[in-house]
């Protein structure tokens, strides 16, 4: 089935540094990738939507200069957390829409990245 | 904005018991999805529902898409310890293409 590979699975970084998270669609082309953030014991909150070849669209309250999203190809989308601070520590997950042989679709998720900023 | 209300928030049950959880929405969705998430992992799709009134099973799991398109439930029969995890409902907004998630139901199963 359609798989999204997300790396790294966890990362620890110092305050003020930047961290890049990658999501690759392994056996399908992802023209769209959704990026979520999940705090402990909370639900997934959509941060932004990336589209191949165009600018990402951000949800209200998400700083686009802090969370840089690049969707350079049909199989790769990246999220860079710039000048990270402890409050950015969270679980970040990407997701891509997928279709079956008919009109039905779903969303497949990456395995997530646990970011800890110290 | 759109919100999904998922209940119960948590459940602690005995192995072998049946489980039921549901989601309601203030607005209509054209697709309902149920996911399970285990610690440190991304959500994994359990069941997808595309038609109002649709009842779909996946092994011991059964889910239904409400007639009004504003609600859905998930049942797990004869629970086993590996059912432990957080279950999320998600509604697909056909206008924006976005998935809206419920708050999640944390399931714990006592052997």
Coordinates of C-alpha atoms in Angstrom, one line a residue:
Chain A
X1 CA 0.0 0.0 0.0
X2 CA 0.9 3.7 -0.1
X3 CA 3.6 4.5 2.4
X4 CA 4.9 7.8 3.6
X5 CA 8.4 7.6 5.1
X6 CA 9.1 10.3 7.7
X7 CA 12.6 11.1 9.0
X8 CA 14.0 11.5 11.6
X9 CA 11.8 9.7 14.0
X10 CA 13.2 11.8 16.8
X11 CA 15.5 14.7 17.2
X12 CA 16.9 16.7 20.1
X13 CA 18.2 20.2 19.3
X14 CA 19.4 23.2 21.1
X15 CA 17.4 26.4 21.3
X16 CA 18.0 28.7 18.4
X17 CA 18.9 26.0 15.9
X18 CA 16.9 24.7 13.0
X19 CA 15.6 21.3 12.4
X20 CA 14.5 19.7 9.1
X21 CA 11.9 17.0 8.9
X22 CA 11.4 15.0 5.7
X23 CA 8.4 13.1 4.3
X24 CA 8.8 10.9 1.3
X25 CA 6.0 9.1 -0.6
X26 CA 7.6 5.8 -1.4
X27 CA 5.3 4.2 -4.0
X28 CA 3.0 7.0 -5.1
X29 CA 3.2 10.6 -6.1
X30 CA 2.0 13.1 -3.4
X31 CA 1.0 16.4 -5.0
X32 CA -0.3 17.5 -1.6
X33 CA 1.2 16.9 1.9
X34 CA -0.5 17.9 5.2
X35 CA 1.7 18.7 8.2
X36 CA 0.3 18.2 11.7
X37 CA 1.5 18.9 15.2
X38 CA 0.4 16.9 18.2
X39 CA 1.1 17.8 21.8
X40 CA 1.0 15.1 24.5
X41 CA -2.4 13.7 25.1
X42 CA -4.0 15.9 22.4
X43 CA -5.3 15.5 19.0
X44 CA -3.6 16.3 15.7
X45 CA -3.7 19.9 14.7
X46 CA -3.2 20.8 11.1
X47 CA -0.4 23.3 10.7
X48 CA -0.1 23.7 6.9
X49 CA -0.8 22.2 3.5
X50 CA 2.1 21.9 1.0
X51 CA 1.5 21.6 -2.7
X52 CA 4.2 20.5 -5.2
X53 CA 5.4 23.5 -7.1
X54 CA 3.6 26.2 -5.2
X55 CA 3.6 27.9 -1.8
X56 CA 2.3 26.2 1.2
X57 CA -0.9 27.4 2.9
X58 CA -0.8 27.8 6.6
X59 CA -3.5 27.5 9.2
X60 CA -4.4 30.5 11.3
X61 CA -1.9 31.1 14.0
X62 CA 0.9 29.1 12.5
X63 CA 4.0 31.3 11.7
X64 CA 5.0 30.6 8.2
X65 CA 8.5 32.2 8.7
X66 CA 9.1 29.8 11.6
X67 CA 7.8 26.6 10.0
X68 CA 9.2 26.6 6.5
X69 CA 7.6 24.1 4.2
X70 CA 9.1 23.0 0.9
X71 CA 7.4 20.6 -1.6
X72 CA 10.2 20.4 -4.2
X73 CA 9.1 17.2 -5.9
X74 CA 6.1 14.9 -6.2
X75 CA 7.7 12.5 -3.6
X76 CA 9.3 14.9 -1.1
X77 CA 8.0 17.5 1.3
X78 CA 10.0 19.0 4.1
X79 CA 9.2 21.0 7.2
X80 CA 12.0 23.1 8.8
X81 CA 11.5 24.4 12.2
X82 CA 13.6 27.5 12.4
X83 CA 15.1 29.1 15.5
X84 CA 13.5 26.4 17.6
X85 CA 12.5 27.0 21.1
X86 CA 11.4 24.6 23.9
X87 CA 7.7 25.4 23.2
X88 CA 8.2 24.0 19.7
X89 CA 8.8 20.6 21.3
X90 CA 6.1 18.4 19.9
X91 CA 5.3 15.4 17.7
X92 CA 5.1 16.4 14.0
X93 CA 3.4 14.2 11.5
X94 CA 2.9 14.4 7.8
X95 CA 0.1 13.0 5.8
X96 CA -0.7 12.5 2.1
X97 CA -4.0 11.8 0.4
X98 CA -4.2 8.5 -1.5
X99 CA -6.7 6.9 -3.9
X100 CA -7.8 3.4 -4.5
X101 CA -8.6 2.0 -7.9
X102 CA -12.0 3.7 -7.7
X103 CA -13.2 7.1 -6.5
X104 CA -12.4 6.4 -2.9
X105 CA -9.6 7.9 -1.0
X106 CA -8.0 8.1 2.4
X107 CA -5.0 9.6 4.0
X108 CA -1.8 7.9 4.9
X109 CA 0.4 9.2 7.7
X110 CA 4.1 9.2 8.3
X111 CA 5.4 7.6 11.5
X112 CA 6.0 11.0 13.1
X113 CA 9.0 13.0 14.4
X114 CA 9.4 13.7 18.1
X115 CA 11.2 17.0 18.4
X116 CA 12.7 18.0 21.7
X117 CA 14.2 21.5 22.0
X118 CA 16.5 21.9 25.0
Chain B
X1 CA -14.2 26.5 12.7
X2 CA -15.3 22.9 12.3
X3 CA -15.1 20.7 15.4
X4 CA -15.6 17.1 16.0
X5 CA -16.7 16.0 19.5
X6 CA -15.4 12.5 20.2
X7 CA -16.5 10.5 23.3
X8 CA -15.7 8.9 25.5
X9 CA -12.3 10.6 26.2
X10 CA -10.9 7.4 27.7
X11 CA -12.0 3.8 28.5
X12 CA -10.5 1.2 30.7
X13 CA -12.1 -2.2 30.0
X14 CA -11.6 -5.9 30.6
X15 CA -10.3 -8.1 27.9
X16 CA -13.2 -9.7 26.0
X17 CA -15.5 -6.7 26.4
X18 CA -17.0 -4.8 23.6
X19 CA -16.2 -1.1 23.1
X20 CA -18.1 1.7 21.5
X21 CA -17.0 5.3 20.7
X22 CA -18.6 8.0 18.6
X23 CA -18.1 11.3 17.0
X24 CA -20.5 14.1 16.3
X25 CA -20.0 17.2 14.2
X26 CA -21.6 20.6 13.9
X27 CA -21.3 20.4 10.1
X28 CA -21.6 17.8 7.4
X29 CA -18.7 15.6 6.2
X30 CA -18.6 13.6 3.0
X31 CA -16.1 11.1 4.4
X32 CA -15.5 9.7 7.9
X33 CA -12.3 8.0 8.8
X34 CA -11.3 6.1 11.9
X35 CA -7.6 5.8 12.9
X36 CA -5.7 4.2 15.7
X37 CA -2.5 5.7 17.0
X38 CA 0.0 3.9 19.2
X39 CA 2.7 5.8 21.3
X40 CA 5.4 7.4 19.2
X41 CA 3.7 6.4 15.9
X42 CA 1.6 8.1 13.3
X43 CA -2.1 7.2 13.0
X44 CA -3.1 4.1 11.0
X45 CA -6.3 3.9 9.1
X46 CA -8.8 1.4 10.4
X47 CA -12.0 2.1 8.5
X48 CA -13.1 4.6 5.9
X49 CA -16.8 5.5 5.3
X50 CA -17.9 7.3 2.2
X51 CA -21.8 7.1 2.2
X52 CA -24.4 8.3 4.7
X53 CA -25.8 5.2 6.4
X54 CA -22.8 3.0 5.4
X55 CA -21.9 0.3 7.8
X56 CA -18.5 -1.2 7.3
X57 CA -16.5 -3.9 9.2
X58 CA -12.9 -4.7 9.4
X59 CA -12.4 -7.8 11.5
X60 CA -13.6 -7.1 15.0
X61 CA -14.2 -3.4 14.1
X62 CA -17.4 -2.0 12.8
X63 CA -18.1 1.6 12.0
X64 CA -21.1 3.5 10.7
X65 CA -21.5 6.8 8.8
X66 CA -24.6 8.5 10.3
X67 CA -27.5 9.3 8.1
X68 CA -27.3 13.0 8.8
X69 CA -23.5 12.9 7.8
X70 CA -22.8 14.6 11.1
X71 CA -21.9 11.6 13.2
X72 CA -20.1 8.2 13.2
X73 CA -19.5 5.4 15.6
X74 CA -16.8 2.7 16.0
X75 CA -17.4 -0.5 17.7
X76 CA -14.7 -3.0 18.8
X77 CA -15.9 -6.5 19.7
X78 CA -14.2 -8.9 22.0
X79 CA -11.4 -6.6 22.9
X80 CA -7.8 -7.9 23.2
X81 CA -4.7 -6.3 24.9
X82 CA -3.3 -5.2 21.5
X83 CA -6.3 -3.0 21.0
X84 CA -4.7 -0.6 23.4
X85 CA -4.1 2.8 21.9
X86 CA -5.7 6.1 21.0
X87 CA -8.6 6.0 18.5
X88 CA -9.4 9.1 16.4
X89 CA -12.3 9.9 14.2
X90 CA -11.7 12.3 11.3
X91 CA -14.0 14.0 9.0
X92 CA -13.0 15.0 5.5
X93 CA -14.1 18.5 4.4
X94 CA -14.8 18.2 0.7
X95 CA -14.5 22.0 0.2
X96 CA -11.0 22.4 1.7
X97 CA -9.7 18.9 1.3
X98 CA -8.7 18.9 5.0
X99 CA -9.1 16.3 7.6
X100 CA -10.6 17.4 10.9
X101 CA -9.8 15.2 13.9
X102 CA -11.7 14.4 17.0
X103 CA -10.1 14.7 20.4
X104 CA -9.4 10.9 20.5
X105 CA -10.5 8.1 22.8
X106 CA -7.7 6.4 24.8
X107 CA -8.4 2.7 25.2
X108 CA -6.8 0.5 27.8
X109 CA -7.5 -3.2 28.0
X110 CA -6.9 -5.2 31.2
X111 CA -5.9 -8.8 30.5

